[in-house]
Coordinates of C-alpha atoms and ligand atoms in Angstrom, one line a residue:
M1 CA 0.0 0.0 0.0
P2 CA 2.7 2.6 -0.7
G3 CA 1.4 6.1 -0.6
I4 CA 4.2 8.4 -1.4
V5 CA 3.9 12.2 -1.0
L6 CA 6.3 14.4 -3.0
I7 CA 6.4 18.1 -2.0
G8 CA 8.5 21.2 -2.5
A9 CA 10.6 22.0 0.6
Q10 CA 11.3 25.6 -0.2
W11 CA 9.4 28.3 -2.2
G12 CA 8.6 26.2 -5.3
D13 CA 10.3 25.4 -8.6
E14 CA 12.7 22.9 -6.9
G15 CA 12.6 20.6 -9.8
K16 CA 9.7 18.4 -8.6
G17 CA 8.6 17.6 -12.2
K18 CA 11.8 15.7 -12.8
A19 CA 11.7 13.9 -9.5
T20 CA 8.0 13.0 -9.9
D21 CA 8.6 11.6 -13.4
L22 CA 11.6 9.6 -12.1
I23 CA 9.6 8.0 -9.3
G24 CA 6.6 7.8 -11.6
T25 CA 8.0 5.0 -13.6
K26 CA 7.5 2.7 -10.6
V27 CA 4.1 3.9 -9.5
D28 CA 0.5 3.1 -10.7
Y29 CA -1.2 6.5 -10.0
V30 CA 0.1 10.1 -9.8
A31 CA -2.3 12.4 -8.0
R32 CA -2.2 16.1 -7.8
F33 CA -3.8 17.4 -4.6
N34 CA -3.5 21.2 -4.5
G35 CA -3.1 24.4 -6.5
G36 CA -4.0 24.8 -10.2
N37 CA -2.3 26.0 -13.3
N38 CA -0.1 28.4 -11.1
A39 CA 2.3 25.5 -11.0
G40 CA 5.0 24.9 -13.6
H41 CA 6.8 21.6 -14.1
S42 CA 9.4 21.1 -16.8
V43 CA 9.7 17.4 -17.6
V44 CA 12.6 16.4 -19.8
V45 CA 12.3 13.0 -21.5
G46 CA 15.2 12.2 -23.9
N47 CA 15.5 15.2 -26.1
E48 CA 11.9 16.3 -25.5
S49 CA 10.9 18.9 -22.9
Y50 CA 7.4 19.3 -21.7
A51 CA 6.1 22.3 -19.7
L52 CA 3.1 21.3 -17.6
H53 CA 1.0 23.6 -15.4
L54 CA -2.2 21.7 -14.5
L55 CA -1.7 18.1 -15.6
P56 CA 0.1 15.8 -13.2
S57 CA 3.7 15.3 -14.6
G58 CA 3.1 11.5 -14.6
I59 CA 0.9 12.1 -17.7
I60 CA 3.9 11.6 -19.9
N61 CA 4.1 8.0 -18.7
P62 CA 1.5 5.8 -20.5
H63 CA 1.7 3.0 -17.8
L64 CA 0.2 5.0 -15.0
T65 CA -3.0 6.8 -14.2
P66 CA -2.8 10.6 -13.7
V67 CA -5.3 12.0 -11.3
I68 CA -6.4 15.6 -10.5
G69 CA -7.7 15.4 -6.9
N70 CA -10.5 17.3 -5.2
G71 CA -8.0 19.8 -3.7
V72 CA -7.0 21.1 -7.1
V73 CA -8.7 24.2 -8.7
V74 CA -9.3 23.3 -12.4
D75 CA -9.4 25.9 -15.2
P76 CA -11.0 23.7 -17.9
E77 CA -9.8 25.9 -20.7
V78 CA -6.2 25.5 -19.6
L79 CA -6.7 21.8 -19.1
F80 CA -7.9 21.4 -22.7
Q81 CA -5.1 23.5 -24.0
E82 CA -2.6 21.3 -22.2
I83 CA -4.3 18.1 -23.4
D84 CA -4.4 19.3 -27.0
G85 CA -0.7 20.4 -26.9
L86 CA 0.4 17.0 -25.5
E87 CA -1.8 15.0 -27.9
A88 CA -0.4 16.9 -30.8
R89 CA 3.0 15.6 -29.7
G90 CA 1.7 12.0 -29.5
I91 CA 1.1 11.8 -25.8
D92 CA -2.2 10.1 -25.0
C93 CA -4.2 11.8 -22.2
S94 CA -7.4 9.7 -22.3
H95 CA -6.5 7.9 -19.1
L96 CA -6.6 11.2 -17.1
L97 CA -9.1 11.2 -14.1
V98 CA -10.5 14.5 -12.7
S99 CA -12.2 14.6 -9.4
E100 CA -15.9 15.4 -9.5
A101 CA -15.4 17.4 -6.3
A102 CA -12.6 19.6 -7.6
H103 CA -13.4 23.4 -7.8
I104 CA -13.5 25.2 -11.1
I105 CA -11.6 28.3 -12.0
A106 CA -14.2 30.3 -14.0
P107 CA -13.2 33.3 -16.2
Y108 CA -14.4 35.7 -13.5
H109 CA -11.8 34.3 -11.0
R110 CA -9.0 35.3 -13.4
T111 CA -10.5 38.8 -13.8
L112 CA -10.8 39.1 -10.0
D113 CA -7.2 37.9 -9.4
K114 CA -5.9 40.7 -11.7
V115 CA -8.0 43.5 -10.5
T116 CA -7.4 42.6 -6.8
E117 CA -3.7 42.6 -7.3
R118 CA -3.9 46.0 -9.0
F119 CA -6.0 47.3 -6.2
L120 CA -3.6 46.1 -3.5
G121 CA -0.8 48.2 -5.1
K122 CA 2.3 48.1 -3.0
H123 CA 0.6 45.4 -0.8
K124 CA 0.2 43.0 -3.8
I125 CA 1.1 39.3 -3.4
G126 CA 2.7 39.0 -6.9
T127 CA 0.2 36.2 -7.8
T128 CA 0.5 34.3 -11.1
G129 CA -2.8 36.0 -12.1
R130 CA -4.4 32.6 -12.9
G131 CA -7.5 33.1 -10.6
I132 CA -6.2 30.7 -8.0
G133 CA -6.8 32.8 -4.9
P134 CA -10.4 33.9 -5.9
A135 CA -11.3 30.3 -6.8
Y136 CA -10.1 29.0 -3.4
A137 CA -11.8 32.0 -1.7
D138 CA -15.1 30.9 -3.3
K139 CA -14.5 27.4 -2.1
I140 CA -14.1 28.5 1.5
N141 CA -17.0 31.1 1.2
R142 CA -19.1 28.1 -0.1
V143 CA -20.0 29.8 -3.4
G144 CA -17.6 27.8 -5.5
I145 CA -18.5 25.8 -8.6
R146 CA -17.4 22.1 -8.5
V147 CA -16.8 19.9 -11.5
H148 CA -20.1 17.9 -11.0
D149 CA -22.0 21.2 -11.0
L150 CA -21.1 21.6 -14.7
F151 CA -23.5 18.7 -15.7
N152 CA -26.8 20.2 -14.5
E153 CA -27.9 23.4 -16.3
Q154 CA -30.4 24.8 -13.8
H155 CA -28.2 23.9 -10.8
L156 CA -25.2 25.5 -12.5
H157 CA -27.1 28.6 -13.3
D158 CA -28.2 29.0 -9.7
K159 CA -24.7 28.6 -8.5
V160 CA -23.2 31.0 -10.9
E161 CA -25.9 33.5 -10.0
A162 CA -25.1 33.1 -6.3
S163 CA -21.4 33.5 -6.9
L164 CA -21.6 36.5 -9.2
H165 CA -24.2 38.4 -7.1
Q166 CA -21.6 39.9 -4.7
K167 CA -18.8 39.9 -7.2
N168 CA -20.6 42.0 -9.7
Q169 CA -21.3 44.6 -7.0
M170 CA -17.6 44.7 -6.2
L171 CA -16.6 44.8 -9.9
V172 CA -18.9 47.7 -10.7
K173 CA -18.8 49.7 -7.5
L174 CA -15.3 49.1 -6.2
Y175 CA -13.2 48.3 -9.3
N176 CA -15.1 50.3 -11.8
R177 CA -15.5 47.4 -14.2
R178 CA -18.4 46.0 -16.2
P179 CA -20.6 43.3 -14.5
I180 CA -20.2 39.7 -15.6
D181 CA -23.3 38.1 -17.3
V182 CA -24.7 35.1 -15.5
D183 CA -26.4 33.5 -18.5
Q184 CA -23.3 33.8 -20.7
T185 CA -21.0 32.4 -18.0
T186 CA -23.4 29.5 -17.4
E187 CA -23.4 28.7 -21.1
E188 CA -19.6 28.8 -21.4
L189 CA -19.2 26.6 -18.3
L190 CA -21.8 24.0 -19.6
K191 CA -19.8 23.7 -22.9
L192 CA -16.6 23.1 -21.0
G193 CA -18.4 20.6 -18.8
E194 CA -19.4 18.6 -21.9
R195 CA -15.8 18.1 -22.9
L196 CA -14.6 17.5 -19.3
K197 CA -17.2 14.7 -18.6
P198 CA -15.3 11.7 -20.0
Y199 CA -12.4 12.4 -17.5
V200 CA -14.6 12.9 -14.4
A201 CA -14.6 10.2 -11.7
N202 CA -14.9 9.6 -8.0
T203 CA -11.2 9.8 -7.6
G204 CA -11.1 9.5 -3.8
L205 CA -12.8 6.0 -4.1
I206 CA -10.5 5.0 -6.9
L207 CA -7.3 6.0 -5.0
N208 CA -8.4 4.3 -1.8
K209 CA -9.2 1.1 -3.6
A210 CA -5.9 1.2 -5.5
L211 CA -4.0 1.6 -2.2
D212 CA -6.0 -1.3 -0.6
E213 CA -5.1 -3.5 -3.6
G214 CA -1.4 -2.8 -2.9
K215 CA -0.9 -0.3 -5.8
T216 CA 1.4 2.6 -5.4
V217 CA 0.1 6.1 -5.5
L218 CA 2.4 9.2 -5.8
F219 CA 0.8 12.3 -4.4
E220 CA 2.4 15.2 -6.3
G221 CA 2.4 18.6 -4.6
A222 CA 2.4 21.8 -6.5
Q223 CA 4.1 25.0 -5.1
A224 CA 5.9 24.3 -1.8
T225 CA 6.1 24.4 1.9
M226 CA 6.9 28.1 2.3
L227 CA 4.0 29.0 0.0
D228 CA 1.5 27.0 2.2
V229 CA -1.5 29.2 3.3
D230 CA -1.1 27.8 6.9
H231 CA 2.6 27.1 7.2
G232 CA 4.2 29.4 4.7
T233 CA 5.2 33.1 4.7
Y234 CA 1.7 34.4 5.0
P235 CA 0.3 36.5 3.4
F236 CA 2.9 36.0 0.6
V237 CA 1.7 32.5 -0.1
T238 CA -0.6 30.6 -2.4
S239 CA -4.2 29.8 -1.3
S240 CA -3.9 26.0 -0.8
N241 CA -1.9 23.5 1.3
P242 CA 1.1 22.3 -0.6
T243 CA 2.5 20.6 2.6
A244 CA 2.1 16.9 3.1
G245 CA -1.2 17.1 5.0
G246 CA -2.7 18.6 1.9
A247 CA -2.2 15.3 0.1
C248 CA -4.9 13.7 2.4
T249 CA -7.5 16.5 2.3
G250 CA -6.8 17.1 -1.4
T251 CA -7.5 13.6 -2.5
G252 CA -9.7 12.0 0.1
V253 CA -7.1 9.5 1.3
G254 CA -6.4 9.1 5.1
P255 CA -3.0 9.8 6.7
T256 CA -2.6 6.2 7.7
K257 CA -2.1 5.4 4.0
I258 CA 0.9 7.6 3.6
T259 CA 4.1 5.7 3.9
R260 CA 6.7 8.1 2.6
V261 CA 7.1 11.9 2.4
I262 CA 9.8 13.1 0.0
G263 CA 10.8 16.8 0.0
V264 CA 12.5 18.3 -3.0
S265 CA 15.0 21.1 -2.4
K266 CA 17.4 23.0 -4.6
A267 CA 21.0 23.1 -3.6
Y268 CA 20.3 26.9 -3.3
V269 CA 17.0 28.8 -3.0
T270 CA 14.7 30.7 -5.4
R271 CA 11.5 32.5 -5.0
V272 CA 9.0 34.3 -7.4
G273 CA 6.5 36.9 -6.4
E274 CA 6.7 39.1 -3.4
G275 CA 7.5 38.3 0.3
P276 CA 10.4 37.9 2.6
F277 CA 13.5 35.8 1.6
P278 CA 16.4 36.0 4.1
T279 CA 19.2 34.6 1.9
E280 CA 18.2 36.6 -1.3
L281 CA 21.2 37.8 -3.2
F282 CA 21.1 41.2 -4.8
D283 CA 24.7 41.1 -6.1
E284 CA 26.5 39.3 -8.9
S285 CA 26.2 36.0 -7.1
G286 CA 22.5 36.2 -7.4
E287 CA 22.7 37.0 -11.1
W288 CA 25.2 34.1 -11.5
L289 CA 22.8 31.6 -9.9
R290 CA 19.9 32.9 -12.1
T291 CA 22.0 32.5 -15.2
Q292 CA 23.6 29.2 -14.4
G293 CA 20.4 27.7 -13.1
H294 CA 18.1 29.2 -15.9
E295 CA 16.0 30.6 -13.1
F296 CA 13.0 32.0 -15.1
G297 CA 9.4 30.9 -14.3
V298 CA 7.8 28.2 -16.4
T299 CA 4.4 29.7 -15.8
T300 CA 5.0 33.4 -16.0
G301 CA 8.5 33.7 -17.4
R302 CA 9.4 36.0 -14.5
P303 CA 13.1 36.0 -13.4
R304 CA 13.3 34.2 -10.1
R305 CA 14.9 35.7 -7.0
C306 CA 17.9 33.7 -6.0
G307 CA 19.8 33.0 -2.8
W308 CA 22.0 30.6 -0.9
F309 CA 20.7 27.4 0.7
D310 CA 18.7 28.2 3.8
A311 CA 18.9 25.3 6.3
V312 CA 16.4 26.9 8.6
V313 CA 13.8 26.6 5.8
N314 CA 14.8 23.0 5.2
R315 CA 14.6 22.0 8.9
Y316 CA 11.2 23.6 9.1
A317 CA 10.1 21.7 6.0
S318 CA 11.3 18.4 7.6
Q319 CA 9.2 19.2 10.6
V320 CA 6.0 20.5 9.0
N321 CA 5.9 17.7 6.4
G322 CA 7.4 14.9 8.4
L323 CA 9.9 14.3 5.7
T324 CA 11.5 10.9 5.3
D325 CA 13.8 11.8 2.4
I326 CA 15.1 14.8 0.5
V327 CA 15.8 14.9 -3.2
L328 CA 18.5 17.6 -3.7
T329 CA 18.3 19.2 -7.1
K330 CA 20.5 21.4 -9.3
L331 CA 23.7 20.7 -7.4
D332 CA 25.6 21.1 -10.7
V333 CA 24.6 24.8 -10.8
L334 CA 27.0 25.5 -7.9
T335 CA 30.0 24.0 -9.8
G336 CA 32.7 26.6 -10.2
L337 CA 32.3 28.5 -7.0
D338 CA 35.3 28.9 -4.7
E339 CA 33.2 29.0 -1.6
I340 CA 29.5 28.3 -0.9
P341 CA 27.7 29.9 2.0
I342 CA 25.0 28.0 3.8
C343 CA 22.5 29.8 6.0
V344 CA 22.5 27.9 9.3
A345 CA 20.4 30.2 11.5
Y346 CA 18.8 33.7 11.5
D347 CA 19.7 36.8 13.4
V348 CA 16.5 38.8 14.3
D349 CA 17.4 42.1 16.0
G350 CA 20.4 40.5 17.7
E351 CA 18.6 37.3 18.8
R352 CA 19.7 34.0 17.2
Y353 CA 16.9 31.8 15.7
D354 CA 17.8 28.2 14.9
D355 CA 14.1 27.5 14.1
M356 CA 11.7 29.3 11.9
P357 CA 10.2 32.4 13.5
T358 CA 6.4 32.1 13.6
D359 CA 5.9 35.8 13.6
Q360 CA 5.8 37.4 10.2
A361 CA 7.5 40.6 11.3
A362 CA 10.4 38.5 12.8
F363 CA 10.8 36.5 9.6
S364 CA 10.8 39.7 7.5
A365 CA 13.6 41.1 9.7
A366 CA 15.6 37.8 9.7
K367 CA 19.3 38.2 8.6
P368 CA 21.1 35.0 7.6
I369 CA 23.9 33.6 9.7
Y370 CA 26.3 31.9 7.3
E371 CA 28.7 29.1 7.5
T372 CA 31.0 28.7 4.4
M373 CA 32.0 25.5 2.7
P374 CA 34.7 25.1 0.0
G375 CA 33.4 24.7 -3.6
W376 CA 34.4 22.4 -6.4
S377 CA 35.3 23.0 -10.1
E378 CA 34.9 19.5 -11.6
D379 CA 31.9 18.7 -13.9
I380 CA 29.6 16.5 -11.8
S381 CA 27.0 15.7 -14.5
N382 CA 28.7 12.4 -15.2
C383 CA 29.0 11.2 -11.6
H384 CA 26.7 8.2 -11.1
S385 CA 27.3 7.5 -7.4
F386 CA 27.9 9.6 -4.3
D387 CA 31.5 8.4 -4.1
E388 CA 32.3 9.8 -7.5
L389 CA 31.5 13.3 -6.5
P390 CA 34.4 15.6 -5.6
A391 CA 35.3 15.5 -1.9
T392 CA 34.2 19.1 -1.3
C393 CA 30.9 18.5 -3.1
Q394 CA 30.3 15.4 -0.9
A395 CA 31.0 17.5 2.2
Y396 CA 28.6 20.2 1.1
V397 CA 25.8 17.6 0.6
K398 CA 26.6 15.9 3.9
R399 CA 26.4 19.3 5.7
L400 CA 23.0 20.1 4.1
E401 CA 21.8 16.7 5.2
E402 CA 22.9 17.3 8.8
L403 CA 21.4 20.8 9.0
S404 CA 18.1 19.7 7.4
N405 CA 17.4 16.9 9.9
C406 CA 16.6 14.5 7.1
R407 CA 18.6 12.2 4.8
I408 CA 19.3 13.2 1.2
S409 CA 18.3 10.2 -0.9
A410 CA 18.9 11.5 -4.4
I411 CA 21.0 14.3 -5.9
G412 CA 20.3 16.0 -9.2
T413 CA 23.5 16.7 -11.2
G414 CA 22.1 18.1 -14.5
P415 CA 18.9 18.7 -16.5
Q416 CA 18.6 15.3 -18.2
R417 CA 16.5 12.5 -16.7
D418 CA 19.6 10.4 -16.0
H419 CA 21.5 13.2 -14.3
I420 CA 20.6 11.9 -10.9
I421 CA 22.5 10.1 -8.2
S422 CA 20.4 7.7 -6.1
V423 CA 21.7 7.3 -2.6
H424 CA 18.7 5.5 -1.0
S425 CA 15.8 4.0 -2.9
L426 CA 12.8 6.3 -3.0
I427 CA 10.4 3.5 -3.3
D428 CA 10.4 0.2 -1.5
Ligands
LIG1 P1 -1.0 32.4 -6.7 O1 -0.8 31.0 -6.4 O2 -1.1 32.7 -8.2 O3 -2.1 33.0 -5.9 O4 0.3 33.2 -6.2 C1 0.7 33.3 -4.8 C2 2.2 33.3 -4.7 O5 2.6 31.9 -4.9 C3 3.0 34.2 -5.6 O6 4.1 34.6 -4.9 C4 3.4 33.2 -6.7 O7 4.5 33.7 -7.4 C5 3.6 32.0 -5.9 N1 3.5 30.7 -6.7 C6 2.4 30.2 -7.1 N2 2.6 29.0 -7.8 C7 4.0 28.9 -7.8 C8 4.8 27.8 -8.3 O8 4.4 26.8 -8.9 N3 6.2 28.0 -8.1 C9 6.6 29.1 -7.4 N4 5.9 30.1 -6.9 C10 4.5 29.9 -7.1

């Protein structure tokens, strides 16, 4: 009954797509449990590269069943664009399953995301503008549209009307925009529902049965620990739970079925959007990491903010997610540095913090306390075992492991699928 959760340990973009796809060759189901098309996975298979936003990255593998769980917010137009794009390249998507209880991102959620950000001005979150926050807000306000609502015209009309009633007042009176038409929106959603229907299923039941039959399910997190609405750097977070607990609520599988929790971390740190980031580099080192690591968003194309590895964040990720393993990605990006700083603790107004401050103001004021390790200059992309890595590189990895309170079980040494060193099996 292996239920494996794979999540981001930092602020996202840790290279989860590659890790998911790697483990995915040994699993039966890959289920997404949070977020929507704000995510961006690049999956490289042979010479082909696939940029995915909403589909589980396991979709590339024909031997497993990709699932979009109830905790995901689904923009059907984006889903069909992704399916059409993949099918045009010969990837069959007909085995995709979408939860009937997942919430829909309607066109008005995208509109609201953009106008709200504009209205917030200097307080903006720096969202991806994909309607994620407004769709989750409707879910919590109990005025959301779920996938199964798309199959009943009268019921859908009533729900759209209820949802737009207050929004239209806001759009007109507060944001000075035109109101959104209920009939037209219902019509559009019904059409999208028709196309969505063949993929829709009771995915909670299917996943539980699969686990009971001894099948392996990989729960694929989007975004990451520090973007979690409860455990991240609130309010500069996404609107879902990308931490391991979200795998249960976002798919309908109980915590006793989870056997492994794998966190993916870069060998340095990046962040997009606004919000505090203690190890952020504003000098040429930051520019160097961005260039070497090709740190530009898959979803928005935005340059990512870059900084040194933050062990406080990783220790926190181990704690919040109950990590059993870490997959360390992009270690090759650090090749060529004479010295590599690691943030081991924070200084907040003269007080040392070894653990994550829970207070937003303290975290915003946190200054990194660094320890410096010697770098390496050898190309590591052809190393196939830990022992083949240069001694200073091994020492760097060992130190990250020690500081993170979790073993490092795989190490990414380059962009290709086989650029990975396995230290401990991720599936057994
Ligand atoms: P939203 O998820 O579009 O509401 O954006 C909220 C915050 O999460 C912003 O700072 C985004 O840049 C960030 N974010 C959302 N999705 C991702 C992701 O997949 N990787 C990294 N950051 C993300």
